[in-house]
PDB file of C-alpha atoms in Angstrom:
ATOM      1  CA  MET N 264       0.000   0.000   0.000  1.00 64.00           C
ATOM      2  CA  ALA N 265       2.804   2.428   0.894  1.00 72.00           C
ATOM      3  CA  GLU N 266       4.518   1.669  -2.420  1.00 76.00           C
ATOM      4  CA  HIS N 267       1.255   2.368  -4.291  1.00 72.00           C
ATOM      5  CA  ARG N 268       0.887   5.722  -2.476  1.00 76.00           C
ATOM      6  CA  THR N 269       4.499   6.585  -3.356  1.00 78.00           C
ATOM      7  CA  LEU N 270       3.817   5.792  -7.026  1.00 84.00           C
ATOM      8  CA  GLN N 271       0.634   7.898  -7.041  1.00 88.00           C
ATOM      9  CA  ARG N 272       2.431  10.791  -5.315  1.00 90.00           C
ATOM     10  CA  GLY N 273       5.190  10.541  -7.947  1.00 91.00           C
ATOM     11  CA  ALA N 274       2.592  10.525 -10.739  1.00 93.00           C
ATOM     12  CA  LEU N 275       0.941  13.617  -9.243  1.00 94.00           C
ATOM     13  CA  LEU N 276       4.280  15.438  -9.061  1.00 93.00           C
ATOM     14  CA  ASP N 277       5.099  14.471 -12.641  1.00 92.00           C
ATOM     15  CA  ALA N 278       1.681  15.715 -13.775  1.00 93.00           C
ATOM     16  CA  ALA N 279       2.262  18.950 -11.840  1.00 91.00           C
ATOM     17  CA  ARG N 280       5.621  19.424 -13.603  1.00 88.00           C
ATOM     18  CA  SER N 281       3.939  19.013 -16.973  1.00 88.00           C
ATOM     19  CA  LEU N 282       1.107  21.388 -16.124  1.00 88.00           C
ATOM     20  CA  LEU N 283       3.475  24.057 -14.811  1.00 83.00           C
ATOM     21  CA  SER N 284       5.755  23.631 -17.810  1.00 77.00           C
ATOM     22  CA  GLU N 285       2.856  23.903 -20.271  1.00 81.00           C
ATOM     23  CA  GLY N 286       0.775  26.640 -18.703  1.00 79.00           C
ATOM     24  CA  GLY N 287       2.415  28.106 -15.617  1.00 74.00           C
ATOM     25  CA  THR N 288       0.801  28.267 -12.200  1.00 76.00           C
ATOM     26  CA  GLU N 289      -2.697  28.910 -13.608  1.00 80.00           C
ATOM     27  CA  ALA N 290      -2.607  25.454 -15.225  1.00 87.00           C
ATOM     28  CA  LEU N 291      -1.813  23.712 -11.931  1.00 87.00           C
ATOM     29  CA  THR N 292      -5.257  22.891 -10.565  1.00 91.00           C
ATOM     30  CA  PHE N 293      -6.512  19.870  -8.669  1.00 94.00           C
ATOM     31  CA  PRO N 294      -9.041  18.994 -11.424  1.00 94.00           C
ATOM     32  CA  ALA N 295      -6.207  19.103 -13.986  1.00 95.00           C
ATOM     33  CA  LEU N 296      -4.000  16.938 -11.733  1.00 95.00           C
ATOM     34  CA  ALA N 297      -6.864  14.478 -11.350  1.00 94.00           C
ATOM     35  CA  ARG N 298      -7.413  14.334 -15.135  1.00 95.00           C
ATOM     36  CA  ARG N 299      -3.692  13.838 -15.863  1.00 94.00           C
ATOM     37  CA  THR N 300      -3.311  11.027 -13.348  1.00 94.00           C
ATOM     38  CA  GLY N 301      -6.719   9.361 -13.678  1.00 93.00           C
ATOM     39  CA  LEU N 302      -7.369   9.903  -9.976  1.00 92.00           C
ATOM     40  CA  ALA N 303     -10.534  11.312  -8.482  1.00 91.00           C
ATOM     41  CA  ARG N 304     -10.185  14.950  -7.461  1.00 89.00           C
ATOM     42  CA  SER N 305     -10.866  13.972  -3.851  1.00 90.00           C
ATOM     43  CA  SER N 306      -7.878  11.587  -4.060  1.00 90.00           C
ATOM     44  CA  VAL N 307      -5.574  14.462  -4.994  1.00 93.00           C
ATOM     45  CA  TYR N 308      -6.523  16.119  -1.690  1.00 92.00           C
ATOM     46  CA  GLU N 309      -5.380  12.961   0.141  1.00 92.00           C
ATOM     47  CA  TYR N 310      -1.861  13.698  -1.067  1.00 92.00           C
ATOM     48  CA  PHE N 311      -1.747  17.509  -1.045  1.00 93.00           C
ATOM     49  CA  ARG N 312      -3.770  20.048   0.935  1.00 91.00           C
ATOM     50  CA  SER N 313      -3.251  22.871  -1.596  1.00 87.00           C
ATOM     51  CA  ARG N 314      -1.527  23.954  -4.802  1.00 85.00           C
ATOM     52  CA  ALA N 315       1.120  25.555  -2.619  1.00 81.00           C
ATOM     53  CA  ALA N 316       1.804  22.151  -1.027  1.00 85.00           C
ATOM     54  CA  VAL N 317       2.301  20.619  -4.499  1.00 87.00           C
ATOM     55  CA  VAL N 318       4.684  23.409  -5.450  1.00 82.00           C
ATOM     56  CA  GLU N 319       6.546  23.149  -2.163  1.00 81.00           C
ATOM     57  CA  GLU N 320       7.107  19.428  -2.650  1.00 86.00           C
ATOM     58  CA  LEU N 321       8.185  19.934  -6.270  1.00 84.00           C
ATOM     59  CA  CYS N 322      10.799  22.402  -5.074  1.00 80.00           C
ATOM     60  CA  ALA N 323      11.932  20.054  -2.321  1.00 81.00           C
ATOM     61  CA  VAL N 324      12.335  17.196  -4.828  1.00 85.00           C
ATOM     62  CA  ASP N 325      13.539  18.991  -7.955  1.00 83.00           C
ATOM     63  CA  PHE N 326      15.646  21.902  -6.758  1.00 81.00           C
ATOM     64  CA  PRO N 327      18.361  19.735  -5.127  1.00 84.00           C
ATOM     65  CA  VAL N 328      18.717  17.690  -8.342  1.00 85.00           C
ATOM     66  CA  TRP N 329      18.995  20.860 -10.403  1.00 84.00           C
ATOM     67  CA  ALA N 330      21.486  22.392  -7.949  1.00 88.00           C
ATOM     68  CA  ALA N 331      23.561  19.187  -7.985  1.00 91.00           C
ATOM     69  CA  GLU N 332      23.831  19.435 -11.781  1.00 92.00           C
ATOM     70  CA  VAL N 333      25.086  23.022 -11.486  1.00 93.00           C
ATOM     71  CA  GLU N 334      27.501  21.997  -8.729  1.00 94.00           C
ATOM     72  CA  PHE N 335      28.823  19.101 -10.830  1.00 96.00           C
ATOM     73  CA  ALA N 336      29.399  21.367 -13.845  1.00 96.00           C
ATOM     74  CA  MET N 337      31.319  23.785 -11.623  1.00 96.00           C
ATOM     75  CA  ALA N 338      33.410  20.977 -10.114  1.00 96.00           C
ATOM     76  CA  GLU N 339      34.429  19.879 -13.616  1.00 97.00           C
ATOM     77  CA  ALA N 340      35.584  23.421 -14.502  1.00 97.00           C
ATOM     78  CA  ASP N 341      39.207  24.425 -14.020  1.00 96.00           C
ATOM     79  CA  GLY N 342      39.788  27.747 -12.273  1.00 96.00           C
ATOM     80  CA  PRO N 343      37.443  30.342 -10.794  1.00 95.00           C
ATOM     81  CA  GLU N 344      36.488  32.053 -14.064  1.00 95.00           C
ATOM     82  CA  ALA N 345      35.643  28.711 -15.676  1.00 97.00           C
ATOM     83  CA  LYS N 346      33.582  27.834 -12.580  1.00 96.00           C
ATOM     84  CA  VAL N 347      31.593  31.062 -12.919  1.00 96.00           C
ATOM     85  CA  GLU N 348      31.019  30.321 -16.603  1.00 97.00           C
ATOM     86  CA  ALA N 349      29.907  26.755 -15.809  1.00 97.00           C
ATOM     87  CA  TYR N 350      27.514  28.117 -13.164  1.00 96.00           C
ATOM     88  CA  VAL N 351      25.830  30.361 -15.739  1.00 95.00           C
ATOM     89  CA  ARG N 352      25.878  27.906 -18.650  1.00 95.00           C
ATOM     90  CA  GLN N 353      24.514  24.964 -16.663  1.00 94.00           C
ATOM     91  CA  GLN N 354      21.589  26.937 -15.265  1.00 91.00           C
ATOM     92  CA  LEU N 355      20.678  28.183 -18.738  1.00 91.00           C
ATOM     93  CA  ALA N 356      21.119  24.702 -20.220  1.00 90.00           C
ATOM     94  CA  LEU N 357      18.539  23.433 -17.721  1.00 86.00           C
ATOM     95  CA  VAL N 358      15.876  25.939 -18.798  1.00 81.00           C
ATOM     96  CA  GLY N 359      14.175  23.456 -21.135  1.00 70.00           C
ATOM     97  CA  ASP N 360      14.135  20.729 -18.464  1.00 70.00           C
ATOM     98  CA  ARG N 361      10.629  20.214 -17.047  1.00 63.00           C
ATOM     99  CA  ARG N 362      11.948  20.122 -13.468  1.00 66.00           C
ATOM    100  CA  HIS N 363      13.509  23.525 -13.956  1.00 64.00           C
ATOM    101  CA  ARG N 364      10.490  24.939 -15.779  1.00 62.00           C
ATOM    102  CA  ALA N 365       8.267  23.879 -12.911  1.00 61.00           C
ATOM    103  CA  VAL N 366      10.485  25.629 -10.365  1.00 62.00           C
ATOM    104  CA  VAL N 367      10.675  28.771 -12.538  1.00 61.00           C
ATOM    105  CA  ALA N 368       6.908  28.808 -13.178  1.00 59.00           C
ATOM    106  CA  ILE N 369       6.130  29.036  -9.498  1.00 59.00           C
ATOM    107  CA  SER N 370       4.522  32.252  -8.395  1.00 49.00           C
ATOM    108  CA  ALA N 371       5.866  33.177  -4.982  1.00 50.00           C
ATOM    109  CA  GLY N 372       2.759  35.261  -4.396  1.00 51.00           C
ATOM    110  CA  GLU N 373       0.523  32.251  -4.030  1.00 59.00           C
ATOM    111  CA  LEU N 374       2.743  30.327  -1.643  1.00 65.00           C
ATOM    112  CA  ASP N 375       2.577  30.599   2.097  1.00 70.00           C
ATOM    113  CA  ALA N 376       5.451  32.207   3.977  1.00 76.00           C
ATOM    114  CA  ALA N 377       7.031  28.857   4.939  1.00 73.00           C
ATOM    115  CA  ALA N 378       7.070  27.679   1.316  1.00 70.00           C
ATOM    116  CA  ARG N 379       8.524  30.991   0.102  1.00 72.00           C
ATOM    117  CA  GLU N 380      11.236  30.739   2.764  1.00 78.00           C
ATOM    118  CA  LYS N 381      12.142  27.182   1.681  1.00 73.00           C
ATOM    119  CA  ILE N 382      12.458  28.321  -1.933  1.00 73.00           C
ATOM    120  CA  ARG N 383      14.515  31.357  -0.890  1.00 76.00           C
ATOM    121  CA  ALA N 384      16.831  29.125   1.154  1.00 78.00           C
ATOM    122  CA  ALA N 385      17.252  26.681  -1.742  1.00 76.00           C
ATOM    123  CA  HIS N 386      18.010  29.561  -4.109  1.00 76.00           C
ATOM    124  CA  GLY N 387      20.478  30.951  -1.558  1.00 80.00           C
ATOM    125  CA  GLY N 388      22.255  27.595  -1.577  1.00 81.00           C
ATOM    126  CA  LEU N 389      22.594  27.826  -5.345  1.00 83.00           C
ATOM    127  CA  VAL N 390      24.010  31.356  -5.180  1.00 88.00           C
ATOM    128  CA  ALA N 391      26.415  30.243  -2.414  1.00 89.00           C
ATOM    129  CA  MET N 392      28.048  27.838  -4.899  1.00 90.00           C
ATOM    130  CA  VAL N 393      29.561  30.682  -6.908  1.00 95.00           C
ATOM    131  CA  VAL N 394      30.665  32.867  -3.957  1.00 95.00           C
ATOM    132  CA  GLU N 395      33.985  31.056  -3.499  1.00 93.00           C
ATOM    133  CA  ALA N 396      34.868  31.383  -7.198  1.00 95.00           C
ATOM    134  CA  LEU N 397      34.118  35.112  -7.022  1.00 95.00           C
ATOM    135  CA  ALA N 398      36.264  35.476  -3.893  1.00 94.00           C
ATOM    136  CA  ASP N 399      39.061  33.631  -5.736  1.00 94.00           C
ATOM    137  CA  LEU N 400      38.711  36.189  -8.542  1.00 93.00           C
ATOM    138  CA  GLY N 401      39.404  38.943  -6.004  1.00 93.00           C
ATOM    139  CA  HIS N 402      35.919  40.297  -5.338  1.00 92.00           C
ATOM    140  CA  THR N 403      35.810  42.100  -2.002  1.00 93.00           C
ATOM    141  CA  GLN N 404      32.065  41.444  -1.696  1.00 94.00           C
ATOM    142  CA  PRO N 405      31.683  38.009  -3.302  1.00 95.00           C
ATOM    143  CA  ARG N 406      28.216  37.346  -1.826  1.00 94.00           C
ATOM    144  CA  LEU N 407      26.845  40.585  -3.287  1.00 94.00           C
ATOM    145  CA  ALA N 408      28.572  39.863  -6.598  1.00 94.00           C
ATOM    146  CA  ALA N 409      27.034  36.362  -6.603  1.00 94.00           C
ATOM    147  CA  MET N 410      23.553  37.751  -6.053  1.00 92.00           C
ATOM    148  CA  LEU N 411      23.990  40.273  -8.872  1.00 93.00           C
ATOM    149  CA  LEU N 412      25.402  37.548 -11.119  1.00 94.00           C
ATOM    150  CA  GLN N 413      22.331  35.428 -10.337  1.00 92.00           C
ATOM    151  CA  GLY N 414      20.181  38.383 -11.386  1.00 92.00           C
ATOM    152  CA  VAL N 415      21.745  38.205 -14.856  1.00 94.00           C
ATOM    153  CA  VAL N 416      21.090  34.446 -14.940  1.00 92.00           C
ATOM    154  CA  ASP N 417      17.475  34.944 -13.813  1.00 88.00           C
ATOM    155  CA  ALA N 418      16.922  37.589 -16.502  1.00 91.00           C
ATOM    156  CA  ALA N 419      18.373  35.242 -19.144  1.00 92.00           C
ATOM    157  CA  VAL N 420      16.161  32.401 -17.874  1.00 85.00           C
ATOM    158  CA  ARG N 421      13.068  34.597 -18.202  1.00 82.00           C
ATOM    159  CA  ARG N 422      14.149  35.682 -21.683  1.00 86.00           C
ATOM    160  CA  ILE N 423      14.538  32.058 -22.806  1.00 83.00           C
ATOM    161  CA  GLU N 424      11.332  30.955 -21.053  1.00 76.00           C
ATOM    162  CA  LEU N 425       9.314  33.697 -22.750  1.00 74.00           C
ATOM    163  CA  GLY N 426      10.471  32.430 -26.131  1.00 71.00           C
ATOM    164  CA  ALA N 427      11.972  35.843 -26.892  1.00 65.00           C
ATOM    165  CA  ALA N 428      12.994  36.784 -30.408  1.00 73.00           C
ATOM    166  CA  GLU N 429      16.613  35.834 -29.690  1.00 79.00           C
ATOM    167  CA  ASP N 430      17.754  32.271 -30.024  1.00 87.00           C
ATOM    168  CA  PRO N 431      18.409  30.692 -26.574  1.00 87.00           C
ATOM    169  CA  VAL N 432      22.036  30.138 -27.605  1.00 91.00           C
ATOM    170  CA  ARG N 433      22.409  33.895 -28.205  1.00 93.00           C
ATOM    171  CA  VAL N 434      20.795  34.674 -24.840  1.00 92.00           C
ATOM    172  CA  THR N 435      23.194  32.236 -23.154  1.00 93.00           C
ATOM    173  CA  GLU N 436      26.257  33.691 -24.885  1.00 95.00           C
ATOM    174  CA  ALA N 437      25.194  37.255 -24.023  1.00 94.00           C
ATOM    175  CA  ALA N 438      24.645  36.299 -20.365  1.00 95.00           C
ATOM    176  CA  VAL N 439      27.992  34.489 -20.152  1.00 95.00           C
ATOM    177  CA  SER N 440      29.780  37.450 -21.757  1.00 95.00           C
ATOM    178  CA  MET N 441      28.083  39.956 -19.464  1.00 93.00           C
ATOM    179  CA  VAL N 442      28.853  37.910 -16.355  1.00 93.00           C
ATOM    180  CA  LEU N 443      32.474  37.191 -17.261  1.00 92.00           C
ATOM    181  CA  ASN N 444      33.163  40.800 -18.214  1.00 89.00           C
ATOM    182  CA  GLY N 445      31.487  41.898 -14.993  1.00 84.00           C
ATOM    183  CA  VAL N 446      33.378  39.522 -12.722  1.00 76.00           C
ATOM    184  CA  ARG N 447      36.687  40.498 -14.319  1.00 74.00           C
ATOM    185  CA  GLY N 448      35.883  44.187 -13.828  1.00 59.00           C
TER     186      GLY N 448
END
């Protein structure tokens, strides 16, 4: 029975990823989750008390995997500048991944304070990965530099997600160039 519940919970999370990826937070409804999984709507409530709870669990499951991929790319890079570049490139490479799209699609406004804090902490952990590389490059305020660098990444993510006129490769190259020129400065 526990294994069956785990499978259904996994199916609900996968359906939530798809819905968020396809239509953003508006698409993530309990009736839509029920339709996607073949469960009764009342069954969805047995697993999650609210949309915010679904989103919170998605973040708890998906964000560490995504962060580990960024961390791995940085570990493979040689030298602080290459680590910064890997940090930017890997995040932008993950934009098309449904796990990433689900995390990006989340509207902080509809989450409760505890969920927003968990997401903020997870994001802070991601930003913390690049602080050491920035310190190694001689930045006197590496944490601030990391947060500003992440702002460039977030803007590039939004640009790619929106399907902007520019090719995602061009957006990535522009973001990498801007970041590397900025961290050298």
